[in-house]
mmCIF file of C-alpha atoms in Angstrom:
data_model
loop_
_atom_site.group_PDB
_atom_site.id
_atom_site.type_symbol
_atom_site.label_atom_id
_atom_site.label_comp_id
_atom_site.label_asym_id
_atom_site.label_seq_id
_atom_site.Cartn_x
_atom_site.Cartn_y
_atom_site.Cartn_z
ATOM 1 C CA ARG A 44 -1.305 18.724 -14.543
ATOM 2 C CA ALA A 45 2.045 17.487 -15.787
ATOM 3 C CA LEU A 46 1.387 14.067 -14.277
ATOM 4 C CA GLY A 47 -2.044 14.071 -15.931
ATOM 5 C CA ARG A 48 -0.386 14.619 -19.323
ATOM 6 C CA LEU A 49 2.693 12.411 -18.834
ATOM 7 C CA ALA A 50 1.159 9.502 -16.934
ATOM 8 C CA PRO A 51 -2.634 9.807 -16.910
ATOM 9 C CA GLU A 52 -3.217 6.152 -16.090
ATOM 10 C CA GLN A 53 -0.815 6.287 -13.148
ATOM 11 C CA LEU A 54 -2.561 9.424 -11.873
ATOM 12 C CA ARG A 55 -5.970 7.730 -12.108
ATOM 13 C CA GLN A 56 -4.660 4.640 -10.290
ATOM 14 C CA ASN A 57 -3.334 6.773 -7.424
ATOM 15 C CA LEU A 58 -6.130 9.328 -7.428
ATOM 16 C CA GLU A 59 -7.895 8.144 -4.287
ATOM 17 C CA THR A 60 -4.620 8.002 -2.332
ATOM 18 C CA LEU A 61 -3.645 11.503 -3.490
ATOM 19 C CA VAL A 62 -7.036 12.988 -2.674
ATOM 20 C CA ASN A 63 -7.204 11.255 0.716
ATOM 21 C CA GLY A 64 -3.826 12.720 1.669
ATOM 22 C CA GLU A 65 -4.976 16.206 0.748
ATOM 23 C CA MET A 66 -8.332 15.679 2.463
ATOM 24 C CA LYS A 67 -6.554 14.897 5.738
ATOM 25 C CA ALA A 68 -4.909 18.305 5.497
ATOM 26 C CA ALA A 69 -8.204 19.995 4.514
ATOM 27 C CA GLU A 70 -10.083 18.382 7.408
ATOM 28 C CA PHE A 71 -7.397 19.379 9.923
ATOM 29 C CA VAL A 72 -7.332 22.976 8.688
ATOM 30 C CA PHE A 73 -11.152 23.163 8.533
ATOM 31 C CA TYR A 74 -11.471 21.962 12.130
ATOM 32 C CA GLN A 75 -8.834 24.388 13.396
ATOM 33 C CA MET A 76 -10.460 27.214 11.430
ATOM 34 C CA HIS A 77 -13.619 26.714 13.485
ATOM 35 C CA SER A 78 -11.836 26.119 16.804
ATOM 36 C CA VAL A 79 -9.483 29.097 16.795
ATOM 37 C CA GLY A 80 -11.792 31.179 19.016
ATOM 38 C CA ALA A 81 -10.910 28.992 21.993
ATOM 39 C CA LEU A 82 -7.191 29.822 21.733
ATOM 40 C CA HIS A 83 -7.348 33.130 23.659
ATOM 41 C CA LEU A 84 -5.377 35.241 21.203
ATOM 42 C CA SER A 85 -5.481 38.994 20.729
ATOM 43 C CA SER A 86 -7.930 40.097 18.048
ATOM 44 C CA SER A 87 -5.163 40.841 15.515
ATOM 45 C CA GLU A 88 -3.439 37.493 16.125
ATOM 46 C CA GLN A 89 -6.743 35.615 15.964
ATOM 47 C CA SER A 90 -7.684 37.423 12.772
ATOM 48 C CA LEU A 91 -4.345 36.559 11.130
ATOM 49 C CA LEU A 92 -4.655 32.918 12.179
ATOM 50 C CA GLU A 93 -8.278 32.680 10.975
ATOM 51 C CA GLU A 94 -7.399 34.242 7.615
ATOM 52 C CA THR A 95 -4.417 31.931 7.205
ATOM 53 C CA LEU A 96 -6.508 28.865 8.042
ATOM 54 C CA SER A 97 -9.275 29.927 5.661
ATOM 55 C CA SER A 98 -6.832 30.670 2.861
ATOM 56 C CA SER A 99 -5.026 27.378 3.427
ATOM 57 C CA PHE A 100 -8.303 25.442 3.389
ATOM 58 C CA HIS A 101 -9.276 26.949 0.041
ATOM 59 C CA VAL A 102 -5.809 26.379 -1.446
ATOM 60 C CA ILE A 103 -6.000 22.701 -0.463
ATOM 61 C CA LEU A 104 -9.515 22.325 -1.926
ATOM 62 C CA ASP A 105 -8.405 24.067 -5.110
ATOM 63 C CA TYR A 106 -5.483 21.646 -5.355
ATOM 64 C CA ILE A 107 -7.856 18.692 -4.932
ATOM 65 C CA PHE A 108 -10.054 20.054 -7.723
ATOM 66 C CA GLN A 109 -6.934 20.506 -9.903
ATOM 67 C CA ILE A 110 -5.879 16.888 -9.260
ATOM 68 C CA LEU A 111 -9.365 15.688 -10.205
ATOM 69 C CA GLY A 112 -9.271 17.843 -13.323
ATOM 70 C CA ALA A 113 -5.816 16.598 -14.340
ATOM 71 C CA ALA A 114 -7.022 13.019 -13.915
ATOM 72 C CA GLY A 115 -9.867 13.759 -16.309
ATOM 73 C CA VAL A 116 -12.666 13.042 -13.845
ATOM 74 C CA LEU A 117 -13.709 16.640 -13.174
ATOM 75 C CA PRO A 118 -14.250 18.817 -16.237
ATOM 76 C CA ASN A 119 -14.002 22.586 -15.779
ATOM 77 C CA CYS A 120 -12.392 22.175 -12.364
ATOM 78 C CA GLU A 121 -11.400 25.870 -12.125
ATOM 79 C CA ILE A 122 -14.941 27.061 -12.789
ATOM 80 C CA LEU A 123 -16.416 24.534 -10.372
ATOM 81 C CA PHE A 124 -14.006 25.541 -7.617
ATOM 82 C CA HIS A 125 -14.845 29.205 -8.182
ATOM 83 C CA CYS A 126 -18.566 28.382 -8.005
ATOM 84 C CA LEU A 127 -18.013 26.437 -4.784
ATOM 85 C CA ARG A 128 -17.011 29.727 -3.113
ATOM 86 C CA SER A 129 -20.242 31.402 -4.247
ATOM 87 C CA LYS A 130 -22.573 32.807 -1.612
ATOM 88 C CA SER A 131 -25.506 31.248 -3.457
ATOM 89 C CA PRO A 132 -26.604 27.926 -1.900
ATOM 90 C CA ARG A 133 -28.100 26.940 -5.250
ATOM 91 C CA VAL A 134 -24.784 27.382 -7.072
ATOM 92 C CA LYS A 135 -22.920 25.460 -4.362
ATOM 93 C CA SER A 136 -25.433 22.606 -4.504
ATOM 94 C CA GLN A 137 -24.938 22.388 -8.269
ATOM 95 C CA VAL A 138 -21.185 21.993 -7.717
ATOM 96 C CA VAL A 139 -21.811 19.210 -5.193
ATOM 97 C CA GLU A 140 -24.202 17.543 -7.639
ATOM 98 C CA THR A 141 -21.620 17.757 -10.435
ATOM 99 C CA LEU A 142 -18.984 16.205 -8.192
ATOM 100 C CA GLU A 143 -21.375 13.418 -7.230
ATOM 101 C CA LYS A 144 -21.994 12.617 -10.903
ATOM 102 C CA THR A 145 -18.399 12.821 -12.148
ATOM 103 C CA VAL A 146 -16.028 11.890 -9.319
ATOM 104 C CA PRO A 147 -15.551 8.276 -8.147
ATOM 105 C CA MET A 148 -17.864 7.602 -5.187
ATOM 106 C CA PRO A 149 -15.155 6.942 -2.540
ATOM 107 C CA ILE A 150 -13.543 10.292 -3.377
ATOM 108 C CA PHE A 151 -16.865 12.128 -3.442
ATOM 109 C CA ALA A 152 -17.813 10.602 -0.079
ATOM 110 C CA ARG A 153 -14.603 11.994 1.418
ATOM 111 C CA ILE A 154 -15.004 15.492 -0.054
ATOM 112 C CA GLN A 155 -18.774 15.904 0.320
ATOM 113 C CA PRO A 156 -19.022 16.546 4.085
ATOM 114 C CA LEU A 157 -16.774 19.616 3.875
ATOM 115 C CA ILE A 158 -18.330 21.199 0.805
ATOM 116 C CA ASP A 159 -22.010 20.346 1.190
ATOM 117 C CA SER A 160 -24.413 22.675 2.985
ATOM 118 C CA LEU A 161 -24.468 20.591 6.160
ATOM 119 C CA PRO A 162 -24.694 22.373 9.520
ATOM 120 C CA LEU A 163 -21.274 23.326 10.880
ATOM 121 C CA ASP A 164 -21.745 21.102 13.938
ATOM 122 C CA GLU A 165 -22.185 18.040 11.708
ATOM 123 C CA LYS A 166 -19.039 18.892 9.771
ATOM 124 C CA LEU A 167 -17.048 19.287 12.988
ATOM 125 C CA ILE A 168 -18.406 15.995 14.369
ATOM 126 C CA ARG A 169 -17.330 14.293 11.129
ATOM 127 C CA CYS A 170 -13.809 15.668 11.622
ATOM 128 C CA GLU A 171 -13.792 14.451 15.227
ATOM 129 C CA GLU A 172 -14.861 10.991 14.053
ATOM 130 C CA LEU A 173 -11.737 11.023 11.878
ATOM 131 C CA GLY A 174 -9.623 11.674 14.969
ATOM 132 C CA ILE A 175 -9.152 15.408 14.529
ATOM 133 C CA CYS A 176 -9.227 17.552 17.646
ATOM 134 C CA ALA A 177 -8.483 21.166 18.476
ATOM 135 C CA ALA A 178 -4.766 21.887 18.271
ATOM 136 C CA SER A 179 -2.780 24.356 20.334
ATOM 137 C CA VAL A 180 -1.489 27.555 18.739
ATOM 138 C CA GLU A 181 1.997 26.045 18.730
ATOM 139 C CA GLU A 182 0.797 22.910 16.930
ATOM 140 C CA ILE A 183 -1.010 24.964 14.285
ATOM 141 C CA LEU A 184 1.998 27.226 13.716
ATOM 142 C CA LEU A 185 4.398 24.291 13.444
ATOM 143 C CA TYR A 186 1.957 22.651 11.014
ATOM 144 C CA PHE A 187 2.024 25.816 8.892
ATOM 145 C CA ALA A 188 5.817 25.947 9.113
ATOM 146 C CA GLN A 189 5.867 22.552 7.323
ATOM 147 C CA SER A 190 3.249 23.548 4.740
ATOM 148 C CA PRO A 191 4.107 23.803 1.029
ATOM 149 C CA ILE A 192 2.211 27.132 0.968
ATOM 150 C CA LEU A 193 4.557 30.141 1.322
ATOM 151 C CA SER A 194 1.910 32.403 2.893
ATOM 152 C CA ASN A 195 1.487 29.803 5.661
ATOM 153 C CA HIS A 196 5.220 29.983 6.410
ATOM 154 C CA ILE A 197 5.079 33.749 6.644
ATOM 155 C CA ALA A 198 1.986 33.809 8.870
ATOM 156 C CA SER A 199 3.527 31.123 11.067
ATOM 157 C CA ALA A 200 6.745 33.108 11.465
ATOM 158 C CA VAL A 201 4.892 36.346 12.270
ATOM 159 C CA LEU A 202 2.700 34.695 14.888
ATOM 160 C CA MET A 203 5.599 32.783 16.443
ATOM 161 C CA GLN A 204 7.455 36.075 16.816
ATOM 162 C CA ARG A 205 4.438 38.030 18.116
ATOM 163 C CA LEU A 206 3.579 35.318 20.640
ATOM 164 C CA GLN A 207 7.237 34.909 21.581
ATOM 165 C CA MET A 208 6.880 31.157 21.240
ATOM 166 C CA PRO A 209 9.741 29.319 22.914
ATOM 167 C CA GLY A 210 12.355 28.510 20.281
ATOM 168 C CA TRP A 211 10.765 30.679 17.582
ATOM 169 C CA ARG A 212 14.137 32.074 16.457
ATOM 170 C CA GLU A 213 15.635 28.603 16.080
ATOM 171 C CA GLU A 214 12.557 27.394 14.207
ATOM 172 C CA LEU A 215 12.760 30.380 11.872
ATOM 173 C CA ARG A 216 16.463 29.783 11.222
ATOM 174 C CA ARG A 217 15.740 26.103 10.561
ATOM 175 C CA GLN A 218 13.046 27.040 8.044
ATOM 176 C CA MET A 219 15.454 29.396 6.292
ATOM 177 C CA LEU A 220 17.625 26.424 5.296
ATOM 178 C CA SER A 221 15.071 25.158 2.812
ATOM 179 C CA LYS A 222 12.794 28.062 1.930
ATOM 180 C CA GLU A 223 12.728 30.512 -0.968
ATOM 181 C CA GLU A 224 14.701 33.756 -1.109
ATOM 182 C CA LEU A 225 11.537 35.788 -0.483
ATOM 183 C CA PHE A 226 11.052 33.960 2.807
ATOM 184 C CA HIS A 227 14.708 34.550 3.737
ATOM 185 C CA ARG A 228 14.335 38.328 3.417
ATOM 186 C CA PHE A 229 11.166 38.267 5.445
ATOM 187 C CA ALA A 230 12.742 36.057 8.130
ATOM 188 C CA TYR A 231 15.788 38.326 8.440
ATOM 189 C CA GLU A 232 13.488 41.284 9.077
ATOM 190 C CA LEU A 233 11.641 39.378 11.802
ATOM 191 C CA LEU A 234 14.874 38.259 13.452
ATOM 192 C CA GLU A 235 16.233 41.824 13.453
ATOM 193 C CA GLN A 236 13.125 43.292 15.098
ATOM 194 C CA GLN A 237 14.214 42.161 18.556
#
């Protein structure tokens, strides 16, 4: 939002690049969210990973909507994002229609496959066409360890510890060098458990 107020023209000029970068993350997370069943995890570990992927996907989409709102191309971005999560297909289709009318076409074309009411198989095929494939648990957890979302760091650390991933302690210590104090306290507790 600050960039939208301080340099709106610069934000608009870089809008497609910004959205495409975030869409790469959204597409990766979306694909993993629907591939996690093949990872052979315990039910509690699978549940935590699924919830983290789902939460991350929605945080990324919300951020994309916020960028579009800050650039002035998507009015009422908070309301539209909230409506996108509605269980009503009619409400969701109205959000897609609003995006189609207000957002530049190249950006809409990138967002549309993940938010429209297409069959899941079509959405997954679209991700595969973009070069996305199922990642291993380790790849997903390392991806989350690099995420700007604090809850992803925490879930990653918990799952690394539970799965006794090789090098999990070193990875956790490495993350502690640059993370917030809240993460430090949490990491110390995990490291002391064993």
